[in-house]
mmCIF file of C-alpha atoms and ligand atoms in Angstrom:
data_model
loop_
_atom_site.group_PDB
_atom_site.id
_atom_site.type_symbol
_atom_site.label_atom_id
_atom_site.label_comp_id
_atom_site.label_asym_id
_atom_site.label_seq_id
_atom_site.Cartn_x
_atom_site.Cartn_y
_atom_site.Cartn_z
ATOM 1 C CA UNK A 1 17.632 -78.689 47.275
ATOM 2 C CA UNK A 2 16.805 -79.338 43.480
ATOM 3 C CA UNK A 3 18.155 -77.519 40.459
ATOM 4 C CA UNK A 4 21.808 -76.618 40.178
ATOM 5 C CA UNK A 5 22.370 -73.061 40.206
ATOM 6 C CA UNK A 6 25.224 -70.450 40.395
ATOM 7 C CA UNK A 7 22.862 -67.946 42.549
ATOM 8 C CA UNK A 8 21.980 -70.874 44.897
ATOM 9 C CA UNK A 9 26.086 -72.277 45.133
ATOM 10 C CA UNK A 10 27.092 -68.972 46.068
ATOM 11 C CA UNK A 11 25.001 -68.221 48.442
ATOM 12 C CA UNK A 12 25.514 -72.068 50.023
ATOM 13 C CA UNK A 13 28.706 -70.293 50.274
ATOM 14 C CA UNK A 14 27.675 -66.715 51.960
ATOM 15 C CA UNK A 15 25.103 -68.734 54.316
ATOM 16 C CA UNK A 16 27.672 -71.591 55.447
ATOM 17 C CA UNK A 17 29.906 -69.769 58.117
ATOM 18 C CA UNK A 18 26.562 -67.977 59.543
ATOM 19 C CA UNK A 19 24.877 -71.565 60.271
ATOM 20 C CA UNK A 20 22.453 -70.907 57.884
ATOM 21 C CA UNK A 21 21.573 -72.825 54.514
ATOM 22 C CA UNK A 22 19.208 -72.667 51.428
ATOM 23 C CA UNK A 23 16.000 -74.706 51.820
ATOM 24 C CA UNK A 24 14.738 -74.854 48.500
ATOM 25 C CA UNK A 25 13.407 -72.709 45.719
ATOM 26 C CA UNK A 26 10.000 -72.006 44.124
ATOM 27 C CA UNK A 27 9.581 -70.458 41.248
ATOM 28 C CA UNK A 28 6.046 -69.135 40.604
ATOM 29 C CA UNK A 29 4.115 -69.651 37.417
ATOM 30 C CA UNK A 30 1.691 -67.676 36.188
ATOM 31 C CA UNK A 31 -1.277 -69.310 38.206
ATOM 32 C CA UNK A 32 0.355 -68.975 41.563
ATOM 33 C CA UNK A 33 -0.179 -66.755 44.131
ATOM 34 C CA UNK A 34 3.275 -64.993 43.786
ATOM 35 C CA UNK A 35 4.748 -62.264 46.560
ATOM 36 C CA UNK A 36 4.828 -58.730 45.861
ATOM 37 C CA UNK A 37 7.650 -56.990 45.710
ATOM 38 C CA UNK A 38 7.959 -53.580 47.788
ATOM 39 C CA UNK A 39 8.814 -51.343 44.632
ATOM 40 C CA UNK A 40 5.594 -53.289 43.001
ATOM 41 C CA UNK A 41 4.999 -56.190 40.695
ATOM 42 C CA UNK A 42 5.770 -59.804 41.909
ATOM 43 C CA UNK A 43 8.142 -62.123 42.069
ATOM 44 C CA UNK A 44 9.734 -64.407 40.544
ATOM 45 C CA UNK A 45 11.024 -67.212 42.487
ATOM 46 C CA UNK A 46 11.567 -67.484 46.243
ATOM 47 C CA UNK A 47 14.607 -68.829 47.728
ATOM 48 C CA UNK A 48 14.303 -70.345 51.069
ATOM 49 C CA UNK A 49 16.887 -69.859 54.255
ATOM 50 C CA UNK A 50 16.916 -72.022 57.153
ATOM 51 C CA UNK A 51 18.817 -73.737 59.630
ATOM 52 C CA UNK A 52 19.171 -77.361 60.283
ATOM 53 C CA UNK A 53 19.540 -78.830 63.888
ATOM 54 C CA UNK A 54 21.831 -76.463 65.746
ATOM 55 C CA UNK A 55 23.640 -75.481 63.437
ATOM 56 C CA UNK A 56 23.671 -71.343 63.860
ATOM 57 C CA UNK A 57 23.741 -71.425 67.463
ATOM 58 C CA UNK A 58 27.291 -70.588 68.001
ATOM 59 C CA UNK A 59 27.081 -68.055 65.269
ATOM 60 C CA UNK A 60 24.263 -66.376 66.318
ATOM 61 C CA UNK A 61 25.598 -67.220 69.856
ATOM 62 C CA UNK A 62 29.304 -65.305 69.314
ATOM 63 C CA UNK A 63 27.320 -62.272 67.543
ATOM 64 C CA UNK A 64 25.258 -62.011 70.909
ATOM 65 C CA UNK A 65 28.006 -62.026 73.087
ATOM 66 C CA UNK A 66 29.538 -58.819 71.218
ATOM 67 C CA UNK A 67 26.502 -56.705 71.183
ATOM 68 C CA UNK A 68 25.467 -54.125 73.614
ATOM 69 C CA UNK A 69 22.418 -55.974 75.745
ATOM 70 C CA UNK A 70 22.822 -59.177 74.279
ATOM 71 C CA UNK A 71 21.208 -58.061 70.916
ATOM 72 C CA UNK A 72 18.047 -56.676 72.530
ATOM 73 C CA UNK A 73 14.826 -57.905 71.926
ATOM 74 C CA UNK A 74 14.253 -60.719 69.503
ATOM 75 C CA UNK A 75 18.274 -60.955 68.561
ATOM 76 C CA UNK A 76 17.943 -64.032 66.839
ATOM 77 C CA UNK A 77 15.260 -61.476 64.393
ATOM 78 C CA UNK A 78 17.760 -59.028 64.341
ATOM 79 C CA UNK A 79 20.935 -61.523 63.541
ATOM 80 C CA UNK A 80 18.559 -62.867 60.384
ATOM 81 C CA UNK A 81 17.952 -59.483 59.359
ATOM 82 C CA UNK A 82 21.818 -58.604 59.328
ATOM 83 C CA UNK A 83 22.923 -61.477 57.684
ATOM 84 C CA UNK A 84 20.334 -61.827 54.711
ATOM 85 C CA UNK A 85 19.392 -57.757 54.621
ATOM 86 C CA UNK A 86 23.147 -58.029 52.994
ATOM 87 C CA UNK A 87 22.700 -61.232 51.096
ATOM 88 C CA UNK A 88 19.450 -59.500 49.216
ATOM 89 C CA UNK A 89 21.006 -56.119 48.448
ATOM 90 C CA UNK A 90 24.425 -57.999 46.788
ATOM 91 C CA UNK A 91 22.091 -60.045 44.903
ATOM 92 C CA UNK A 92 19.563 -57.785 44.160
ATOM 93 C CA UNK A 93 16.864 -59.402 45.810
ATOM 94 C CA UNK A 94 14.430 -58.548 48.476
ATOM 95 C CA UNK A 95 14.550 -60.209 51.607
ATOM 96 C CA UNK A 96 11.268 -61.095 53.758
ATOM 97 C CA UNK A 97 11.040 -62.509 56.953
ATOM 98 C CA UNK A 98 8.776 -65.473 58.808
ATOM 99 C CA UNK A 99 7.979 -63.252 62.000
ATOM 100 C CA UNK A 100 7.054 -60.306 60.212
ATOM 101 C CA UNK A 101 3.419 -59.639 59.553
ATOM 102 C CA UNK A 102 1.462 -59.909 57.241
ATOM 103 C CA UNK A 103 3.014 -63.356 57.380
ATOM 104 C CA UNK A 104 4.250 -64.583 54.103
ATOM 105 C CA UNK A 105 3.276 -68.521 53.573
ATOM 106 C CA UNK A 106 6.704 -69.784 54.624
ATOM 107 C CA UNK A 107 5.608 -72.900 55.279
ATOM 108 C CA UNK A 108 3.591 -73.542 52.182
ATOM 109 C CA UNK A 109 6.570 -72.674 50.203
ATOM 110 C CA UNK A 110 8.586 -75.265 52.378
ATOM 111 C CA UNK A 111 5.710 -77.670 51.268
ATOM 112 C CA UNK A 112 6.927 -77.052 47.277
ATOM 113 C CA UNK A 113 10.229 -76.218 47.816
ATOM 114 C CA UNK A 114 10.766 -79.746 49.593
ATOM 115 C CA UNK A 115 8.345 -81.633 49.995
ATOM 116 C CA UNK A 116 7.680 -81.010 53.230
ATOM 117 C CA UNK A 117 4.627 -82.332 55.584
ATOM 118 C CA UNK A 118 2.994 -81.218 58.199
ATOM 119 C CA UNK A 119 3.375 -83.024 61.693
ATOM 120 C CA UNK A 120 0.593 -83.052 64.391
ATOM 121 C CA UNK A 121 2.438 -79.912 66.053
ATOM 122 C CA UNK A 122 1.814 -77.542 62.647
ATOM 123 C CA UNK A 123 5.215 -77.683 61.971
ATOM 124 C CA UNK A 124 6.973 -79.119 58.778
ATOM 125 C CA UNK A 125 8.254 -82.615 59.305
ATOM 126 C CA UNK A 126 11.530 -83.223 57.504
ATOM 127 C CA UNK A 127 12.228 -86.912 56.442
ATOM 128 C CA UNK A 128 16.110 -86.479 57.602
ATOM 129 C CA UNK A 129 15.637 -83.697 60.182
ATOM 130 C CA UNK A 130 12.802 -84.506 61.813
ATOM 131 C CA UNK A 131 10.822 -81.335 63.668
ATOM 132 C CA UNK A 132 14.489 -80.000 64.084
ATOM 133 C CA UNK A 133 14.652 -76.828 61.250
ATOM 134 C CA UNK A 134 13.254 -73.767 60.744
ATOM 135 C CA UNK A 135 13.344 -70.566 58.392
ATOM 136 C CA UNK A 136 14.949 -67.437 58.697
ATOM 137 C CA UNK A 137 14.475 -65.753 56.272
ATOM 138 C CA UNK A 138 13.782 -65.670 52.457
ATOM 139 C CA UNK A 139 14.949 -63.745 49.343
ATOM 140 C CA UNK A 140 12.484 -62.890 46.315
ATOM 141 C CA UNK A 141 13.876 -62.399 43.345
ATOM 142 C CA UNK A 142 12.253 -60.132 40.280
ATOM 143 C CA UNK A 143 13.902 -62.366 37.487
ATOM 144 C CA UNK A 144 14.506 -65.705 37.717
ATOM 145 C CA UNK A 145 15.810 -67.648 35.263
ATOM 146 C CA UNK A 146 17.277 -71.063 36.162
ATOM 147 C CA UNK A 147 14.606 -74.275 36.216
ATOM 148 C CA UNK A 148 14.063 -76.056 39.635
ATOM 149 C CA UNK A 149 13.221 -79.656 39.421
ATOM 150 C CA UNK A 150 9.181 -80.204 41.207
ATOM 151 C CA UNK A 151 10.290 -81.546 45.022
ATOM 152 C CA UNK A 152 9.891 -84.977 44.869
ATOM 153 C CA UNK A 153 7.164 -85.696 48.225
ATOM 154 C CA UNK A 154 8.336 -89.164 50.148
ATOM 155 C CA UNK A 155 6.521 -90.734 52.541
ATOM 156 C CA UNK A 156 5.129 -89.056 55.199
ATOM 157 C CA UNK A 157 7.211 -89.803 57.931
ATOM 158 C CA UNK A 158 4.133 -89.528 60.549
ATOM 159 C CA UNK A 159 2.324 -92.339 58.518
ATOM 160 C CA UNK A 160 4.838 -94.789 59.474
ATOM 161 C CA UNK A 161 5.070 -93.507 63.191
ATOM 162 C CA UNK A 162 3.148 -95.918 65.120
ATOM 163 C CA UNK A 163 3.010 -94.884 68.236
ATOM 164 C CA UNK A 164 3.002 -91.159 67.757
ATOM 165 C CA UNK A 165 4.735 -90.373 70.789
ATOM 166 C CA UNK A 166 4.621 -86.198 70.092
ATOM 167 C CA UNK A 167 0.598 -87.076 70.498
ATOM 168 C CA UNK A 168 1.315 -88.657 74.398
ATOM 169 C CA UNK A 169 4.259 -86.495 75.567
ATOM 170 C CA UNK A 170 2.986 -83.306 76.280
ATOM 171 C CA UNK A 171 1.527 -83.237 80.005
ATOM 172 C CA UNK A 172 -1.879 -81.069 79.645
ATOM 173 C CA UNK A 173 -2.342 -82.624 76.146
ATOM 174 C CA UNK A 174 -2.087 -79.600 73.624
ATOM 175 C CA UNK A 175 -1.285 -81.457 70.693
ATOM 176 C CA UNK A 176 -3.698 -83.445 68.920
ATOM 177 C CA UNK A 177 -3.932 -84.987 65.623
ATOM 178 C CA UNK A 178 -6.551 -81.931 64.835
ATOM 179 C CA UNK A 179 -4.837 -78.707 66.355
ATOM 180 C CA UNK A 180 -2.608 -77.499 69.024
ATOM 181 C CA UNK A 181 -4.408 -76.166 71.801
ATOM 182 C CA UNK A 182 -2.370 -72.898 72.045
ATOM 183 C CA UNK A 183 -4.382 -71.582 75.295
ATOM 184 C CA UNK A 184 -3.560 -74.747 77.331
ATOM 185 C CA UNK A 185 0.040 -75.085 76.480
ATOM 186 C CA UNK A 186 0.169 -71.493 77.424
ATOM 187 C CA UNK A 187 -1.012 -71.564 80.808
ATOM 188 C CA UNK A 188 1.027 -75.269 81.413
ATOM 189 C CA UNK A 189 3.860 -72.764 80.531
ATOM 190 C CA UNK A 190 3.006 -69.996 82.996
ATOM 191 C CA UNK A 191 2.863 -72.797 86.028
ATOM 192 C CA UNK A 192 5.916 -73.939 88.129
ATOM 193 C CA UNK A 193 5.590 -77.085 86.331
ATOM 194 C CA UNK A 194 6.275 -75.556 82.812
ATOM 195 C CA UNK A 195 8.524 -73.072 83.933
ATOM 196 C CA UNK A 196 10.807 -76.092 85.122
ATOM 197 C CA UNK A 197 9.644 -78.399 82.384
ATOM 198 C CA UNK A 198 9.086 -77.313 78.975
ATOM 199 C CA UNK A 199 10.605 -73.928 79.512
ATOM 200 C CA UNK A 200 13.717 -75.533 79.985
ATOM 201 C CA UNK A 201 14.242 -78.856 78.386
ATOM 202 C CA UNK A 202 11.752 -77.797 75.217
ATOM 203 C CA UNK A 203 8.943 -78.605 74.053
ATOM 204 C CA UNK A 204 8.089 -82.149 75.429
ATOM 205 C CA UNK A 205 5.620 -82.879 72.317
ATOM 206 C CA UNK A 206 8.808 -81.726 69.675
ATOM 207 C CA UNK A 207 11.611 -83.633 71.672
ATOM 208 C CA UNK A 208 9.559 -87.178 72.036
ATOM 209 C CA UNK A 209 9.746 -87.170 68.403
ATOM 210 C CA UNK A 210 12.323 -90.040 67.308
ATOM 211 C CA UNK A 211 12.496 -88.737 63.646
ATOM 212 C CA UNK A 212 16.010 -86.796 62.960
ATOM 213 C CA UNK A 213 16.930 -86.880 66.503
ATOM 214 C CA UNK A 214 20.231 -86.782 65.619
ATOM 215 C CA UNK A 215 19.069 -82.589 64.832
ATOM 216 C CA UNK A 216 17.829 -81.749 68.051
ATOM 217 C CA UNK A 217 18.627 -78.574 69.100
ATOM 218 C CA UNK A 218 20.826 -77.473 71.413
ATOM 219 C CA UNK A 219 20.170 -77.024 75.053
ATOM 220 C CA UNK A 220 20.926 -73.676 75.379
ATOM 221 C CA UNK A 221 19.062 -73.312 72.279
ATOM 222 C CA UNK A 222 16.294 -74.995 73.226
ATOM 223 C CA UNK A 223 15.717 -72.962 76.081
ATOM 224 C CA UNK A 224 16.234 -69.768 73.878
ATOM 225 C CA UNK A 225 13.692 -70.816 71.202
ATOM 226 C CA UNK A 226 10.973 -71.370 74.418
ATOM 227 C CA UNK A 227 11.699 -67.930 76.302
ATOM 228 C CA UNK A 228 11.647 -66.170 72.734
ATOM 229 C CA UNK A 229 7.871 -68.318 71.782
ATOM 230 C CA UNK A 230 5.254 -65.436 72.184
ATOM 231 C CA UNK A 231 2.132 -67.456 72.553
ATOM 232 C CA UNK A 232 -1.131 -64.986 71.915
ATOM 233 C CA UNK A 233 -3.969 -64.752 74.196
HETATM 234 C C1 B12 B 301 1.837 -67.569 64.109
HETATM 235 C C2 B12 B 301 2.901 -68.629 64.251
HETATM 236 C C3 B12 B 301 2.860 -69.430 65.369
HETATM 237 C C4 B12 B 301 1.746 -69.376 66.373
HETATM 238 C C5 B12 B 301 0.608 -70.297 65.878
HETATM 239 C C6 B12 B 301 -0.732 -69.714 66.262
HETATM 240 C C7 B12 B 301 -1.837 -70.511 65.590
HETATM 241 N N1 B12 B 301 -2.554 -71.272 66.367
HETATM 242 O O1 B12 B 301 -1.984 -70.451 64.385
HETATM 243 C C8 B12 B 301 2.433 -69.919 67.665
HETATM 244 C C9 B12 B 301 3.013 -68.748 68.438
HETATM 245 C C10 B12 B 301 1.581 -70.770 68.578
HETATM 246 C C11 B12 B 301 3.558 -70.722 67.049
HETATM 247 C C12 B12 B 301 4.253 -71.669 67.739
HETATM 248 C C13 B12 B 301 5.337 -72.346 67.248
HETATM 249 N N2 B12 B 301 5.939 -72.130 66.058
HETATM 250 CO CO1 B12 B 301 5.275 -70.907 64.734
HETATM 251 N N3 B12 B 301 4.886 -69.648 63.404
HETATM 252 C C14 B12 B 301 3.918 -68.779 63.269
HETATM 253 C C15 B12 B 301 4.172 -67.931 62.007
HETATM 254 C C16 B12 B 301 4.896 -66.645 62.445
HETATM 255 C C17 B12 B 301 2.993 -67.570 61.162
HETATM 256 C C18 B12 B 301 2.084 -68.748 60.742
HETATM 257 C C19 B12 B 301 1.115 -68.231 59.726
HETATM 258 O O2 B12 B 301 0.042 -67.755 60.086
HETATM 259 N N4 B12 B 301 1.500 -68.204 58.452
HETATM 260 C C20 B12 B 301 0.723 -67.604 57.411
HETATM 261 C C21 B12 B 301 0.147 -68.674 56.487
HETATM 262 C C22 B12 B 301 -0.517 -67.979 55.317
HETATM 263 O O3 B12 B 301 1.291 -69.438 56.062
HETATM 264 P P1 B12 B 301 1.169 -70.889 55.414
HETATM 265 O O4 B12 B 301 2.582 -71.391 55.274
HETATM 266 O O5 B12 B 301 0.374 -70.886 54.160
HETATM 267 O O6 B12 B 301 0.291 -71.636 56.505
HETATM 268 C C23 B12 B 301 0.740 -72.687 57.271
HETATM 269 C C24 B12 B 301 0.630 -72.465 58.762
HETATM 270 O O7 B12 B 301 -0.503 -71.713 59.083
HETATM 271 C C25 B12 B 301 0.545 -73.905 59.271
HETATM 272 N N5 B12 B 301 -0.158 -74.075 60.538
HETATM 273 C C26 B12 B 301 -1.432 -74.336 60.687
HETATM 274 N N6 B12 B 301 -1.705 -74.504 61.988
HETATM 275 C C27 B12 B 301 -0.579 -74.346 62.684
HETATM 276 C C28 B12 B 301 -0.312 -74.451 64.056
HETATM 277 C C29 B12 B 301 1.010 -74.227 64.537
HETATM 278 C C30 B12 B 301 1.319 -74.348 65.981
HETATM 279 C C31 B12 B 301 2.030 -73.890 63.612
HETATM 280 C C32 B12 B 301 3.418 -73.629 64.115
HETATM 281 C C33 B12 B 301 1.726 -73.817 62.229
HETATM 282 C C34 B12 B 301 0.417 -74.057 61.788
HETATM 283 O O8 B12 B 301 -0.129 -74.623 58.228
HETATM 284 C C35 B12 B 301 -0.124 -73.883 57.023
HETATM 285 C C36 B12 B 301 0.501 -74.731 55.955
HETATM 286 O O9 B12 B 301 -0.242 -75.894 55.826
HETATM 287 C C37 B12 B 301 5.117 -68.900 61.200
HETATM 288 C C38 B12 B 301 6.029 -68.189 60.190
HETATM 289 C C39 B12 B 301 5.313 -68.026 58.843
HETATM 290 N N7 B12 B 301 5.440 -66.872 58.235
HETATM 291 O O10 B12 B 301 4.659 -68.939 58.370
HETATM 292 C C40 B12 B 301 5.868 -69.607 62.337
HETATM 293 C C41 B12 B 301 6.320 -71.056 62.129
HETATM 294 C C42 B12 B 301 5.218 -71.839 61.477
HETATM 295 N N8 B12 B 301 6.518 -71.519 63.487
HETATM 296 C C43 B12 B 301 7.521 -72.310 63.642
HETATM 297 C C44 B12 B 301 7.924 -72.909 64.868
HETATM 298 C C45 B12 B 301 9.247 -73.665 64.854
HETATM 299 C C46 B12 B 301 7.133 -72.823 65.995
HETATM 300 C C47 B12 B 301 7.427 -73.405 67.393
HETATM 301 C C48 B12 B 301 8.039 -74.801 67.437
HETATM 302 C C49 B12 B 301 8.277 -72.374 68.164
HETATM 303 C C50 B12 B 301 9.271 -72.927 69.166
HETATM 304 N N9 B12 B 301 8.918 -73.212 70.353
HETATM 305 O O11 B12 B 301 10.416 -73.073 68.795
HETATM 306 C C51 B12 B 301 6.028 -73.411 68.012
HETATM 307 C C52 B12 B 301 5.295 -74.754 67.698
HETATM 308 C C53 B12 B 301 4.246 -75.043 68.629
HETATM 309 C C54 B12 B 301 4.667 -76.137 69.553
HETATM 310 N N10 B12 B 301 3.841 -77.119 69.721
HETATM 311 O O12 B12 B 301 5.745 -76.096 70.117
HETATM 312 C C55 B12 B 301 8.274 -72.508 62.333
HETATM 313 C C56 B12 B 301 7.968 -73.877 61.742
HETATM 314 C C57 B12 B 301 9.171 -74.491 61.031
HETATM 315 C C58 B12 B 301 8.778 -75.829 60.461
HETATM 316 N N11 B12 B 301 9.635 -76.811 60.628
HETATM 317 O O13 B12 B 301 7.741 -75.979 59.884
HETATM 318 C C59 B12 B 301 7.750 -71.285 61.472
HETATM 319 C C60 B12 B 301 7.653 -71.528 59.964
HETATM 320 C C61 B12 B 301 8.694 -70.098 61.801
HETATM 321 C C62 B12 B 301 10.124 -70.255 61.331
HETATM 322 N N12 B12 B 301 10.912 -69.252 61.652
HETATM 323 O O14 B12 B 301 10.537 -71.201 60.718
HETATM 324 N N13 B12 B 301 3.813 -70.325 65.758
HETATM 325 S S1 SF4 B 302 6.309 -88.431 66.861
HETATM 326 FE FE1 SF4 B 302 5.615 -89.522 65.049
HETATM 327 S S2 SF4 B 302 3.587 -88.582 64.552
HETATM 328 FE FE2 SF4 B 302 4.666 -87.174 65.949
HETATM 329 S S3 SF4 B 302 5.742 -85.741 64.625
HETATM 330 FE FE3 SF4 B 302 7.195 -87.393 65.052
HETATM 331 S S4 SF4 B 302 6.942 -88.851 63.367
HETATM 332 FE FE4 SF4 B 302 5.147 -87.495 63.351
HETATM 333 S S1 SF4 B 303 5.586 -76.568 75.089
HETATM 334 FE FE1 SF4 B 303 4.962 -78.032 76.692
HETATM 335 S S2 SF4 B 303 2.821 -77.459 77.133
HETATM 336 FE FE2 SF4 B 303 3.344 -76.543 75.154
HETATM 337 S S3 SF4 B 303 2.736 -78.034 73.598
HETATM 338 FE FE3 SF4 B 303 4.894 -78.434 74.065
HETATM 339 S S4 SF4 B 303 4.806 -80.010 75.668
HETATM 340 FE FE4 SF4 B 303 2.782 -79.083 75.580
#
């Protein structure tokens, strides 16, 4: 991430033993589109929280084990919440979250914070971690003070992908280079086929990706991630 900063080292710190990590900062100017904030006005900056490869899985993993019904429903929601609900009120910040509507543009503030591009499965290719991250959160702050560099943008690392293998690997074709056909991946999912397929190994489209490999996830993480994907109708 650009832009040294005491808020950002310590909470590299607070984030580190969870699994979790910043993923960049925007700071809005005054022709941006900037958050609200609950008690009114907007914000300031955004700091992002992710994870990288599988990195929280036996944090989030141990937590599980402890709680009464495995954490309920969506405990990977609930971990996020417990961890960086704590993070914003030490700082003073307020913390939002990616599954919690109305969505906040996550992803476009991936885009500035990083650099980021989009692959052909409307996720965020990373140039180092491939398809393999995701956010978990992120904390708006009021006041902001510190500069952050502009992201420098690389090449996209789908330009120089050849044969596009996420494009091939899926077996009722859901991904194209246009959109991903939500409704037929669904269904593939629902059958005996994707039940012992995707649903276990992940999604084929994500894993045929050779970019960052090194960050896949997880099995048991993988399988987590497809049993928690609520696909609408
Ligand atoms: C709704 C949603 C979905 C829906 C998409 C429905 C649809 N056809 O639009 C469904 C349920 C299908 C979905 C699936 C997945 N999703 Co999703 N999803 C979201 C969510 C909650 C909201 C997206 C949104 O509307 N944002 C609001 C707009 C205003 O935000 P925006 O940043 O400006 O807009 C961007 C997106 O709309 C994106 N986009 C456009 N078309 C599509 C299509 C897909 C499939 C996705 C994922 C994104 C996407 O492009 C815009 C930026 O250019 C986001 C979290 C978030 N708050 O963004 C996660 C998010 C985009 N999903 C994510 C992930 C990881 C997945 C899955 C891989 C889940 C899994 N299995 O692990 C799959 C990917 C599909 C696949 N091929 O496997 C990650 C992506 C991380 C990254 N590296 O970029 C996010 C950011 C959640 C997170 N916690 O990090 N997702
Ligand atoms: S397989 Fe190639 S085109 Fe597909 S997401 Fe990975 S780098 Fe991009
Ligand atoms: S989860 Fe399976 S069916 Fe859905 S897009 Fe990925 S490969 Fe295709």
């Amino acid at each position: 991430m650009s832009g040294p900063s005491s808020i950002v080292e310590a909470l590299e710190k607070r984030l580190s033993p969870h699994g979790l990590s910043c993923r960049g900062v925007v700071r809005f100017g005054r022709d941006d589109d900037a958050p609200m904030l609950p008690e009114g006005g907007s914000a300031a900056a955004v700091v992002l929280i992710g994870v990288v490869g599988g990195a929280l899985w036996r944090p989030f993993d141990a937590w599980r084990a402890t709680e009464p019904n495995q954490g309920g429903a969506d405990p990977l929601d609930r971990w996020s919440k417990i961890v960086i609900d704590q993070l914003a009120a030490d700082l003073g910040a307020f913390a939002c979250y990616p599954s919690e509507p109305p969505y906040q543009p996550f992803q476009t503030w991936a885009m500035r914070a990083e650099g980021l591009q989009c692959s052909p499965l409307g996720i965020l290719i990373h140039p180092q971690y491939g398809l393999w991250h995701s956010y978990r959160g992120a904390l708006l702050f009021r006041d902001w003070s510190v500069d952050v560099e502009p992201a420098a943008r690389g090449p996209h690392a789908c330009q120089s992908c050849l044969e596009r293998p996420c494009l091939s690997a899926c077996p009722v074709g859901a991904i194209s280079e246009t959109m991903f056909d939500v409704a037929a991946c669904r269904q593939h999912l629902a059958t005996q086929a994707g039940q012992e397929g995707c649903m276990v190994s992940g999604c084929l489209a994500r894993n045929a990706c050779p970019v960052g490999a090194a960050y896949r996830y997880p099995p048991a993480q993988l399988r987590f991630h497809m049993q928690a994907l609520k696909l609408p109708d």
